[in-house]
mmCIF file of C-alpha atoms and ligand atoms in Angstrom:
data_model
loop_
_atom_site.group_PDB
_atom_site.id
_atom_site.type_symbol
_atom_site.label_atom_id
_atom_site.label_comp_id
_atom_site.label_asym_id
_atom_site.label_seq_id
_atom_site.Cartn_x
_atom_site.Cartn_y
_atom_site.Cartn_z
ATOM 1 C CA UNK A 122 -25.425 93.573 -39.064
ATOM 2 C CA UNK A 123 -23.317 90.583 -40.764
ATOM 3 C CA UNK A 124 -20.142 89.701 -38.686
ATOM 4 C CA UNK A 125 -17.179 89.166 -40.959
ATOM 5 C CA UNK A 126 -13.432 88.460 -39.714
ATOM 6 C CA UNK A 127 -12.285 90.621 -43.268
ATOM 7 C CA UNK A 128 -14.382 93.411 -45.241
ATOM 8 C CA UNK A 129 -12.394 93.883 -47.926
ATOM 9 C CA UNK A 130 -12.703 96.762 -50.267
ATOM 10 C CA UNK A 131 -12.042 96.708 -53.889
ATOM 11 C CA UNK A 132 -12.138 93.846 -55.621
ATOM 12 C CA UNK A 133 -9.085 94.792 -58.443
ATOM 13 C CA UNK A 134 -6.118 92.509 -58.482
ATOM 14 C CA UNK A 135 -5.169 93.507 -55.067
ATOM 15 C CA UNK A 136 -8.480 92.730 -53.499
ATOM 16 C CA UNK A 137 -9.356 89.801 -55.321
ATOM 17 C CA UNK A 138 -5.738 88.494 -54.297
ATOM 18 C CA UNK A 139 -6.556 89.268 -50.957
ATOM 19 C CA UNK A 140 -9.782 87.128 -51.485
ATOM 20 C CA UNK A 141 -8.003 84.090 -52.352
ATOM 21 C CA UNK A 142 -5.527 84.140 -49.726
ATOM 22 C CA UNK A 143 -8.126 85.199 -46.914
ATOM 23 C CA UNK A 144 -10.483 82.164 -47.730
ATOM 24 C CA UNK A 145 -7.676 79.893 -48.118
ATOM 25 C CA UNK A 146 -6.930 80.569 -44.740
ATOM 26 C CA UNK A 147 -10.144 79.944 -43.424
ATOM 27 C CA UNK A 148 -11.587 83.112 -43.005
ATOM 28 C CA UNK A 149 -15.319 84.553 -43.492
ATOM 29 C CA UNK A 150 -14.546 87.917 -45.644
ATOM 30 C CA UNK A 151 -16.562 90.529 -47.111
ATOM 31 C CA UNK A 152 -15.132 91.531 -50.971
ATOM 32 C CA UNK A 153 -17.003 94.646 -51.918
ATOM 33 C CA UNK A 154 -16.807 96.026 -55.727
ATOM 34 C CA UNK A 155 -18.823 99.268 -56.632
ATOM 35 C CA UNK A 156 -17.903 99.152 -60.617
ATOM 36 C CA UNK A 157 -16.775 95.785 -62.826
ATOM 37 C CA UNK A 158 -14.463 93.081 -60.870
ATOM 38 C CA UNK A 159 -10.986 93.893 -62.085
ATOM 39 C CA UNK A 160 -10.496 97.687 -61.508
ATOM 40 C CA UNK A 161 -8.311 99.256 -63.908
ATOM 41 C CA UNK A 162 -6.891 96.601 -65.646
ATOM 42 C CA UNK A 163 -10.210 95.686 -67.130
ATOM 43 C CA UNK A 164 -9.479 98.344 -69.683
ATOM 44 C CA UNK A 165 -6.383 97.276 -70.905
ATOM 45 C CA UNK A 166 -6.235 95.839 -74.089
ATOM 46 C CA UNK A 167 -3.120 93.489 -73.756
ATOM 47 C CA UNK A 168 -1.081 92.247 -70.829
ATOM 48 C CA UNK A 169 2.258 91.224 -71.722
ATOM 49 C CA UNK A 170 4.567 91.078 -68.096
ATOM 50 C CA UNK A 171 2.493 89.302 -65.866
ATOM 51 C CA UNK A 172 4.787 86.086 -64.784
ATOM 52 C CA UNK A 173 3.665 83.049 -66.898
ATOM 53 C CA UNK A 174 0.520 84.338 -68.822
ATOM 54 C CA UNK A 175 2.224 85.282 -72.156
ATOM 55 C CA UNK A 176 -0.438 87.587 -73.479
ATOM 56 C CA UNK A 177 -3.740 87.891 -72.279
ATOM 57 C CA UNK A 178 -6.506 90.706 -72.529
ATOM 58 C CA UNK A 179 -7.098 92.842 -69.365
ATOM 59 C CA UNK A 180 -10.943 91.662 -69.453
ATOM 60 C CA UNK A 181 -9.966 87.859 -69.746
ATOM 61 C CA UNK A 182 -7.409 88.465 -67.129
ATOM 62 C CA UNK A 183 -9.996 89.907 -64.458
ATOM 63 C CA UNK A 184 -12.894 87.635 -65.141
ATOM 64 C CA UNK A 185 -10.403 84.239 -64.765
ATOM 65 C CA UNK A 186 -9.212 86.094 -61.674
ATOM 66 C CA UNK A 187 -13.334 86.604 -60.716
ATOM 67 C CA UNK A 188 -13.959 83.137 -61.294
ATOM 68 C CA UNK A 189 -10.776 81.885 -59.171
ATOM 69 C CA UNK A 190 -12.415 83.794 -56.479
ATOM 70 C CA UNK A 191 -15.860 82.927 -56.244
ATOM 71 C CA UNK A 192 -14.525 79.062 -57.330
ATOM 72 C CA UNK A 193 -13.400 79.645 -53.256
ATOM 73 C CA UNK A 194 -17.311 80.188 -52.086
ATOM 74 C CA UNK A 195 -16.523 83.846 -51.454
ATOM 75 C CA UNK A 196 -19.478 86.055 -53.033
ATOM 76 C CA UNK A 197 -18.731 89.577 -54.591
ATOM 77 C CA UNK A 198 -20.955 92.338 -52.811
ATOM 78 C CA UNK A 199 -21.439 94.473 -55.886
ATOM 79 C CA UNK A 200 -22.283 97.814 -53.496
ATOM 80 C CA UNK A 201 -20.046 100.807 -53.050
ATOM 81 C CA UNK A 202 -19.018 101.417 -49.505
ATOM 82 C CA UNK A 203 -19.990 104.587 -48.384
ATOM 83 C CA UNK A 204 -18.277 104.622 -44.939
ATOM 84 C CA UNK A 205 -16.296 102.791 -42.590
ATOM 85 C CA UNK A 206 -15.972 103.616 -39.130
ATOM 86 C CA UNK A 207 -13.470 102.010 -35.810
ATOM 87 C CA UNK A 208 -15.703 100.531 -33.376
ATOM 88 C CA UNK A 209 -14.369 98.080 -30.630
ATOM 89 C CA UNK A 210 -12.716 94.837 -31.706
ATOM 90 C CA UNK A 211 -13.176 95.949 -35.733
ATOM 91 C CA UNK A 212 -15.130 98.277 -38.234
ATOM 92 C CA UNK A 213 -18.282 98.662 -39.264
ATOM 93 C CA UNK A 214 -18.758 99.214 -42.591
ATOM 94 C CA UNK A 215 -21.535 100.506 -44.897
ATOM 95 C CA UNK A 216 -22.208 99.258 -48.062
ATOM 96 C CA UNK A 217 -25.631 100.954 -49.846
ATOM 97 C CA UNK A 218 -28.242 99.839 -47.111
ATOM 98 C CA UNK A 219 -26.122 97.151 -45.470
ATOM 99 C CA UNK A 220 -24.018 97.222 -42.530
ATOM 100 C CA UNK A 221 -21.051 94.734 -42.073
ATOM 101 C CA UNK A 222 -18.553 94.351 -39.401
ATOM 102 C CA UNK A 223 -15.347 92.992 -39.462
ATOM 103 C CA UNK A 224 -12.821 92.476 -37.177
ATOM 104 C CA UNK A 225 -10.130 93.383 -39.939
ATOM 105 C CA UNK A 226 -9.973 95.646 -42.925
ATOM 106 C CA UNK A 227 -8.227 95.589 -46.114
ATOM 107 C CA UNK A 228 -8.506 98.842 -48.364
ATOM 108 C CA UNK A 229 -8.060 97.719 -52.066
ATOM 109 C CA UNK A 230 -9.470 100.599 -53.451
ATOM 110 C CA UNK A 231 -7.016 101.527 -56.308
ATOM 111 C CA UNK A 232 -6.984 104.508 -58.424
ATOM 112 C CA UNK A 233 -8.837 106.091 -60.922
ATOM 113 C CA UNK A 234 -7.924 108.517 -63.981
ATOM 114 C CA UNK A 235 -6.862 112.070 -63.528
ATOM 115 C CA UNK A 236 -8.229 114.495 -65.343
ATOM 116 C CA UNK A 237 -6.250 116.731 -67.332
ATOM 117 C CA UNK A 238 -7.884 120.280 -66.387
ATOM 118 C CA UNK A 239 -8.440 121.424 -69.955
ATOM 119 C CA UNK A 240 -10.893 124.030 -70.546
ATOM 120 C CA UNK A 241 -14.257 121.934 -72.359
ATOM 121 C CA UNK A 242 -12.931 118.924 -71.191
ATOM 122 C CA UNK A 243 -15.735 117.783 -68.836
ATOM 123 C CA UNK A 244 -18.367 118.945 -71.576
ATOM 124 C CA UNK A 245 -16.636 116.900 -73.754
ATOM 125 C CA UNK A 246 -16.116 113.816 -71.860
ATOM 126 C CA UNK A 247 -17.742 111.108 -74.047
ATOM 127 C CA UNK A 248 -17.625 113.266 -77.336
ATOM 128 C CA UNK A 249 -14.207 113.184 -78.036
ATOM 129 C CA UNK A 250 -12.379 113.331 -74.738
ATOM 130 C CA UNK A 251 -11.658 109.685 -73.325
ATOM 131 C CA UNK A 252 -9.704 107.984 -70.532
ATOM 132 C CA UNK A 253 -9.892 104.516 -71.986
ATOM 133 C CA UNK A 254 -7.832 103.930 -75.609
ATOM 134 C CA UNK A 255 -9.056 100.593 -75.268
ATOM 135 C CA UNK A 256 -12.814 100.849 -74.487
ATOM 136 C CA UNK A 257 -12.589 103.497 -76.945
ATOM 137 C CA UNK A 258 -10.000 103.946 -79.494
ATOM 138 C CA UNK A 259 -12.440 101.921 -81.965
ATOM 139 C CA UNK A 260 -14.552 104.671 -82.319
ATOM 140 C CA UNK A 261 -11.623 107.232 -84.001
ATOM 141 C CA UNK A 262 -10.740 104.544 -87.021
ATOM 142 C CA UNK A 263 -9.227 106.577 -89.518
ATOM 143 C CA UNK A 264 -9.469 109.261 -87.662
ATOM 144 C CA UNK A 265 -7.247 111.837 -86.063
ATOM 145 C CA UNK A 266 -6.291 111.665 -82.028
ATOM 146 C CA UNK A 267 -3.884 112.654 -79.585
ATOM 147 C CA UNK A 268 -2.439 110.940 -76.416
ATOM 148 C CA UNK A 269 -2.103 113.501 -73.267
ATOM 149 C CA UNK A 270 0.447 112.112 -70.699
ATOM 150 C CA UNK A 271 4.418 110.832 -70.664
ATOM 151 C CA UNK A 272 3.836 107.703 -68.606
ATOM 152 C CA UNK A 273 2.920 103.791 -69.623
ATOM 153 C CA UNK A 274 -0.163 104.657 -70.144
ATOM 154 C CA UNK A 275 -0.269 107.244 -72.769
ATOM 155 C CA UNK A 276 2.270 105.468 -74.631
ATOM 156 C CA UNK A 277 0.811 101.955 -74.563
ATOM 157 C CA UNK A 278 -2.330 104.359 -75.640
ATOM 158 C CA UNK A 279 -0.386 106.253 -78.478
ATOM 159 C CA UNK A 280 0.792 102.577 -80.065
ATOM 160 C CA UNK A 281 -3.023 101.119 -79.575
ATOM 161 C CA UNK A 282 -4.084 103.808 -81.053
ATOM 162 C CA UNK A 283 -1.737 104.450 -84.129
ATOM 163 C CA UNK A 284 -2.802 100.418 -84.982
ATOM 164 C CA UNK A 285 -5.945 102.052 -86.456
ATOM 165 C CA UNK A 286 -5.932 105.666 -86.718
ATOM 166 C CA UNK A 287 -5.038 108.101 -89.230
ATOM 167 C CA UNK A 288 -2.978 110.095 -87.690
ATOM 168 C CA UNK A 289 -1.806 110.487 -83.235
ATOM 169 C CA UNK A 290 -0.297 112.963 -81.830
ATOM 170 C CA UNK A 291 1.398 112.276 -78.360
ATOM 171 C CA UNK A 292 1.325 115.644 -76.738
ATOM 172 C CA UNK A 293 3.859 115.522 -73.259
ATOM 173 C CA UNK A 294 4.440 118.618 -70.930
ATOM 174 C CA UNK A 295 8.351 117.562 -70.816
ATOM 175 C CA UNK A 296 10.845 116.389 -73.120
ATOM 176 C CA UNK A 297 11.720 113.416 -71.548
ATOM 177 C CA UNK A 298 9.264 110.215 -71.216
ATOM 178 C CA UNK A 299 8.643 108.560 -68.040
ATOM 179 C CA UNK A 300 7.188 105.556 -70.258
ATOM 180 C CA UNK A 301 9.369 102.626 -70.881
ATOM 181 C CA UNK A 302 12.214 103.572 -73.391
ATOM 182 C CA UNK A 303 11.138 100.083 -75.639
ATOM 183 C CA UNK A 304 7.789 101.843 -76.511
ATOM 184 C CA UNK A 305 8.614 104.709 -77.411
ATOM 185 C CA UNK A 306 11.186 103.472 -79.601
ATOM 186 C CA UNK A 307 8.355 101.729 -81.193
ATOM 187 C CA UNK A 308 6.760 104.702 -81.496
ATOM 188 C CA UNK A 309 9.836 106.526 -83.242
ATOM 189 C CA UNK A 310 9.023 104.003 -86.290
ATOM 190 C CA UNK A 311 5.525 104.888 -86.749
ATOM 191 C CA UNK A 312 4.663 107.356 -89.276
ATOM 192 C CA UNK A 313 1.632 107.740 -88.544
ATOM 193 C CA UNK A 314 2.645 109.285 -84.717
ATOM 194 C CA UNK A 315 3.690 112.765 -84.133
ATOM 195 C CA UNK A 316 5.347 113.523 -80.700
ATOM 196 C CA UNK A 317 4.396 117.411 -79.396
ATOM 197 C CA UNK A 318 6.710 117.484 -76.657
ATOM 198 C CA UNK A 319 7.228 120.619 -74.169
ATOM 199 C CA UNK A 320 3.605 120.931 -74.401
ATOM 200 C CA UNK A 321 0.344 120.854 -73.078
ATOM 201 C CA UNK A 322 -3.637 120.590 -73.963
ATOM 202 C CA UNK A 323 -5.291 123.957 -72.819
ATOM 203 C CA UNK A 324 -8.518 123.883 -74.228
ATOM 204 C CA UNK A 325 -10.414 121.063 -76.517
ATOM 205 C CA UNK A 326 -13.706 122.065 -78.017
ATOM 206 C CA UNK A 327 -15.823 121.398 -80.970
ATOM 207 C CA UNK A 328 -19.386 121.715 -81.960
ATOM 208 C CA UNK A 329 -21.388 118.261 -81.426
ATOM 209 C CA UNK A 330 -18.178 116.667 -80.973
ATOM 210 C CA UNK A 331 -14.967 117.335 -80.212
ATOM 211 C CA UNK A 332 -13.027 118.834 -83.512
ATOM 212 C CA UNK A 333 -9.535 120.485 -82.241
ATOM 213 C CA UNK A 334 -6.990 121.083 -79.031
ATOM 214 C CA UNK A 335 -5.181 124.339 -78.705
ATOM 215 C CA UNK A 336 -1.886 123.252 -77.621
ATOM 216 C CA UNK A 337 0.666 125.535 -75.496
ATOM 217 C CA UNK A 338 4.564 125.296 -75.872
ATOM 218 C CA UNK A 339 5.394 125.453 -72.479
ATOM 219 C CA UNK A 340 8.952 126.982 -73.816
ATOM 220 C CA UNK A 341 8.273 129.431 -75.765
ATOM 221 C CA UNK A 342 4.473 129.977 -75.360
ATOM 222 C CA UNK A 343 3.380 129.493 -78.832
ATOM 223 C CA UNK A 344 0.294 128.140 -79.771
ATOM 224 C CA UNK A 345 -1.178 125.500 -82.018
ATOM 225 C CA UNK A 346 -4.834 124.397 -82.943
ATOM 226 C CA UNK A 347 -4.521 121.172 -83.776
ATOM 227 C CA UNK A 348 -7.504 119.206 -85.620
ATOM 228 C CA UNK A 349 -8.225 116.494 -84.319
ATOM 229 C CA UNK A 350 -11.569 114.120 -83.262
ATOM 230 C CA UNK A 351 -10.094 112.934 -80.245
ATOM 231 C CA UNK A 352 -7.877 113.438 -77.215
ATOM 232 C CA UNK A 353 -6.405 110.413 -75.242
ATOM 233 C CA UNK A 354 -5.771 111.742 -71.503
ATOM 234 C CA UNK A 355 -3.404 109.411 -69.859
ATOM 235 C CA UNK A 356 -2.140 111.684 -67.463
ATOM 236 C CA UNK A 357 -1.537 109.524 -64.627
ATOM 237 C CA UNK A 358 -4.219 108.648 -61.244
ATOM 238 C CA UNK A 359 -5.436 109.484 -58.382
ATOM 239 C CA UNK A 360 -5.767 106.740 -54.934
ATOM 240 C CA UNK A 361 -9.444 106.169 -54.218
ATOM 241 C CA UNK A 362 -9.156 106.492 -50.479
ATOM 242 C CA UNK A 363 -10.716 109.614 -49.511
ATOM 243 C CA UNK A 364 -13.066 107.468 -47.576
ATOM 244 C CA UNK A 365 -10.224 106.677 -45.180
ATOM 245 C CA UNK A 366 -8.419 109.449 -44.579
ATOM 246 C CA UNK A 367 -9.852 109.461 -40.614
ATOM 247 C CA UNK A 368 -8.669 105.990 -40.388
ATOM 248 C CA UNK A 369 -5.516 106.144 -41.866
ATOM 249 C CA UNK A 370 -2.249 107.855 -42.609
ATOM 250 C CA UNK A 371 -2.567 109.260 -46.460
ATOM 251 C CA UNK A 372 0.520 111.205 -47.926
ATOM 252 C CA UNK A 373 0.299 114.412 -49.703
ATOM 253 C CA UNK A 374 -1.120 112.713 -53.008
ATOM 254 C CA UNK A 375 -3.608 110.572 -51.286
ATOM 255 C CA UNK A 376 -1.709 107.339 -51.320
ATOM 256 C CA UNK A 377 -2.527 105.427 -47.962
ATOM 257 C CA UNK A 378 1.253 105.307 -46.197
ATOM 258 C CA UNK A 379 2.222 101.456 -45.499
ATOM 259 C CA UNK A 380 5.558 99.957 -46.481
ATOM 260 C CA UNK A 381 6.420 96.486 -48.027
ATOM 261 C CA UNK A 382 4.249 95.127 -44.916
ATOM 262 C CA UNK A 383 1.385 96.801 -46.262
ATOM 263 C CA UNK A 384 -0.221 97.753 -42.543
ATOM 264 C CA UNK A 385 -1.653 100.741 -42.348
ATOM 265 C CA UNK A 386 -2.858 100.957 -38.801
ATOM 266 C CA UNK A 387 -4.541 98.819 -35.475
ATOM 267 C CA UNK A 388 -6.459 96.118 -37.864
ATOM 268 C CA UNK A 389 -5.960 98.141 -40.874
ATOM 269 C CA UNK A 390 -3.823 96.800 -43.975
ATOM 270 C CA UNK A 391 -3.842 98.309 -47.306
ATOM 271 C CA UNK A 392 -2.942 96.848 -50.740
ATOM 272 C CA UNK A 393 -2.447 97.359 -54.561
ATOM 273 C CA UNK A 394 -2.196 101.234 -56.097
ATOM 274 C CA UNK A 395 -3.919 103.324 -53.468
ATOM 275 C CA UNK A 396 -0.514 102.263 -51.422
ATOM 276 C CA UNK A 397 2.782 104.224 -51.236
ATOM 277 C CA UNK A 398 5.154 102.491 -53.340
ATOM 278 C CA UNK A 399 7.035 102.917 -56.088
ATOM 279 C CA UNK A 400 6.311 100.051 -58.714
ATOM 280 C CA UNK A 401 2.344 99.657 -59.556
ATOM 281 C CA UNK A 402 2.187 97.168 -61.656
ATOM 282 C CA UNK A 403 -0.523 94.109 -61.562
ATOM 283 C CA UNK A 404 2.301 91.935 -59.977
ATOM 284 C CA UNK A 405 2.720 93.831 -57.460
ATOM 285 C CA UNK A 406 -0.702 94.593 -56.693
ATOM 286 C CA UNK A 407 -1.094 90.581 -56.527
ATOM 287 C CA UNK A 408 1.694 90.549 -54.098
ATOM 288 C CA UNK A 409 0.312 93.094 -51.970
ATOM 289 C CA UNK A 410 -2.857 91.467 -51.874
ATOM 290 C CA UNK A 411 -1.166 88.193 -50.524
ATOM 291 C CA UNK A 412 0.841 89.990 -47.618
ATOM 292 C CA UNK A 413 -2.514 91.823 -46.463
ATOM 293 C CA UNK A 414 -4.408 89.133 -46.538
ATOM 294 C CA UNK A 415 -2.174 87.322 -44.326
ATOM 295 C CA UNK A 416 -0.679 89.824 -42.410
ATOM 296 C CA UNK A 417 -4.841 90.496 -41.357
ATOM 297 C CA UNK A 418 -5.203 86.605 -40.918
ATOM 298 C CA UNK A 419 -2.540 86.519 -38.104
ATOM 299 C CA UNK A 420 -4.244 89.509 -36.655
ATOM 300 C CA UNK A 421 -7.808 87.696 -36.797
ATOM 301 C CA UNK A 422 -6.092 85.056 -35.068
ATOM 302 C CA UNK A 423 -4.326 86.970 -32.674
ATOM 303 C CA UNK A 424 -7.808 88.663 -32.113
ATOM 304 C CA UNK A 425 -9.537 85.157 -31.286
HETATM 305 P P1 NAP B 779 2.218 108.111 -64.660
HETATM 306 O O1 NAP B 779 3.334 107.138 -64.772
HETATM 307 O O2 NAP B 779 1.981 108.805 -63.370
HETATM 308 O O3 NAP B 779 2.440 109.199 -65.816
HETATM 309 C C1 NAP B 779 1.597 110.293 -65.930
HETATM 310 C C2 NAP B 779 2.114 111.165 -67.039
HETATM 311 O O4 NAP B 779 1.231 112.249 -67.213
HETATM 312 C C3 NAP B 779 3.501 111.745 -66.751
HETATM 313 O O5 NAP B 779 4.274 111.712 -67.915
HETATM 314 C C4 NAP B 779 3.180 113.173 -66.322
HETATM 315 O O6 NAP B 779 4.173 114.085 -66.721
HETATM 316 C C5 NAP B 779 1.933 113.476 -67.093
HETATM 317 N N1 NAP B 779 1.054 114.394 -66.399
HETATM 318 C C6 NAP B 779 0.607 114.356 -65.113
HETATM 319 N N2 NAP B 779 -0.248 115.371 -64.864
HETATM 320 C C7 NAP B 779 -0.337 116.075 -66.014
HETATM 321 C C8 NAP B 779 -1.063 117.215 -66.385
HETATM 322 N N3 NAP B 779 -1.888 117.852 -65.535
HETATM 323 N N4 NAP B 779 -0.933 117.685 -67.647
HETATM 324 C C9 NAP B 779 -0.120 117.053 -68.525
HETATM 325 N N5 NAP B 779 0.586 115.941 -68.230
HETATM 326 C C10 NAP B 779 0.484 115.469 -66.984
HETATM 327 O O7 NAP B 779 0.793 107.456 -65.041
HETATM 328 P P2 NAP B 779 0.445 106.230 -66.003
HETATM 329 O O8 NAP B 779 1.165 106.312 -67.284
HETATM 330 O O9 NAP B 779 -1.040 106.146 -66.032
HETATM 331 O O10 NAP B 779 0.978 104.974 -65.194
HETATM 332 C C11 NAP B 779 0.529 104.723 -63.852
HETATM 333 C C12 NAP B 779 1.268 103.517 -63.295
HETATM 334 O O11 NAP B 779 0.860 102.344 -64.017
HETATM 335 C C13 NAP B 779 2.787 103.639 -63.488
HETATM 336 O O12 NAP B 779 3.417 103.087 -62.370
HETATM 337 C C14 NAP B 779 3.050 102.829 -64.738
HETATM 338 O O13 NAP B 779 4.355 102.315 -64.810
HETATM 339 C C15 NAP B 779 2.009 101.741 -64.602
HETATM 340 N N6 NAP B 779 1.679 101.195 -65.933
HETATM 341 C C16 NAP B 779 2.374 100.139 -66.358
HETATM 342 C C17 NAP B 779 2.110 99.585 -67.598
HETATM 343 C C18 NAP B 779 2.890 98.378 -68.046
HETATM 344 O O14 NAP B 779 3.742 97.912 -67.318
HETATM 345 N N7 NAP B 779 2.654 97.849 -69.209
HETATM 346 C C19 NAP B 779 1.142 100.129 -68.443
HETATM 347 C C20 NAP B 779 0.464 101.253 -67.995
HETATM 348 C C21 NAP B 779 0.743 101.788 -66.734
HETATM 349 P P3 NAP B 779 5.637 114.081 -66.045
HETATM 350 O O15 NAP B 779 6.353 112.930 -66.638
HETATM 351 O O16 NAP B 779 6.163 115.408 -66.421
HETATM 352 O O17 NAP B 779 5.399 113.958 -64.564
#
């Protein structure tokens, strides 16, 4: 078993923060990443509000962010961890055949899309049904698509998207937009975008691939087939923590409860989107990955 003073899991923003901050303050960690370095913000096409960076593509931002870390010695452990456990004076944690302990644990484990519940959505995953614009809006050029969701997401989607499509509808279950008012003004002035608002995506089907949505007013109850060779869903996440739920405190959606602080229990500190909050946003997840990391430090130290 390796002794670590940190396992840390999730290397997103939050983790790989927590990396930087950890090492820089002399401790021996353990950063464990099951997928790409970056979490979900590898997918984004364009970041435009993180302080100082002007633009710069989600993929770009998490490999320079990679790169800052392992510039600090500190050696991603590409493995998913498949349980951690309290033991006296830490955790042991499992990662594929491995075991780790560490006398302090950060969970950094994010969030991951939610799927709409659609009837042939699942069967169509891959043929028409995506959770990426970015990984895979290139595929629908010139062709027709609609954006599920009211958030950030769908209508940072919705603009990538109307860049090179035909035609996008933005289908929302309310009438009012939870995304920033600035983009969808912008999306007002393209004619090219279609908003189907009180509405939602029952069913999506096709033959090889996907060909049309039946779409449900939720007001009146009409329905609409609409043809398209695409759907968008951008209908918000759901906290990867499952894994902890015996460790810590998780509230009804599955967030992991810490405040500001970002402890979560004994030796336990938690950090980035899989916390309660109210702002996720790659700042913040930076930020939280700072105060873990050091909140855990002075617990190391108190440890020692
Ligand atoms: P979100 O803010 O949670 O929005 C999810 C949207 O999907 C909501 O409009 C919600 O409708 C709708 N929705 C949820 N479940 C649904 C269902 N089953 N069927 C139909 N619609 C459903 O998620 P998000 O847009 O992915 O954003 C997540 C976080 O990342 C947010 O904090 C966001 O601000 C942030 N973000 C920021 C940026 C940026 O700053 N540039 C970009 C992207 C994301 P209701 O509105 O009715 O609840």
């Amino acid at each position: 078993m390796k002794e670590v003073d940190i396992a840390i899991v999730g290397a997103g923003t939050a983790g790989m923060t927590a990396a930087i901050y950890a090492k820089r303050s002399g401790l021996e960690l353990a950063l464990f990443e099951e997928y790409m370095p970056g979490g979900q913000i590898v997918n984004t096409g364009e970041i435009e509000n993180y302080p100082a960076l002007g633009k710069i593509g989600g993929f770009d931002y998490s490999m320079a962010l990679l790169k800052q870390v392992e510039a600090l010695g500190v050696k991603l452990i590409r493995k998913s961890v498949s349980k951690a456990e309290r033991k006296e004076g830490g955790f042991a944690v499992t990662a594929g055949k491995d075991e780790y302990f560490a006398k302090a644990l950060i969970i950094a484990t994010g969030a991951k899309n939610r799927a709409l519940g659609a009837t042939g959505e699942k069967e169509f995953t891959g043929r028409g049904v995506s959770y990426c614009a970015t990984c895979d809006g290139a595929f629908y050029r010139g062709k027709k698509v609609a954006v599920v969701g009211g958030g950030n997401t769908a209508a940072a989607d919705a603009l990538e998207l109307s860049r090179m499509c035909e035609k996008v509808y933005l289908i929302h279950r309310r009438g009012e937009f939870r995304a920033q008012a600035a983009d969808i003004a912008k999306l007002r002035e393209k004619p090219n975008v279609e908003f189907v608002l009180n509405s939602v995506v029952d069913e999506v089907g096709g033959e090889d691939s996907l060909s049309y949505a039946v779409v449900r007013n939720v007001e009146d109850g009409s329905v609409t087939w609409l043809d398209v060779d695409g759907v968008f869903v951008a209908v918000g996440q759901t906290p990867t923590t499952s894994l902890f739920g015996g460790l810590v405190k998780l509230d009804e959606g599955g967030y992991v409860v810490a405040g500001e602080d970002c402890v979560a229990a004994d030796g336990i500190f938690v950090a980035g989107d899989c916390r309660t909050k109210k702002v996720r946003q790659l700042v913040t997840a930076a930020a939280d990955g700072a105060v873990a990391a050091l909140a855990a430090a002075e617990y190391v130290a108190g440890k020692g």
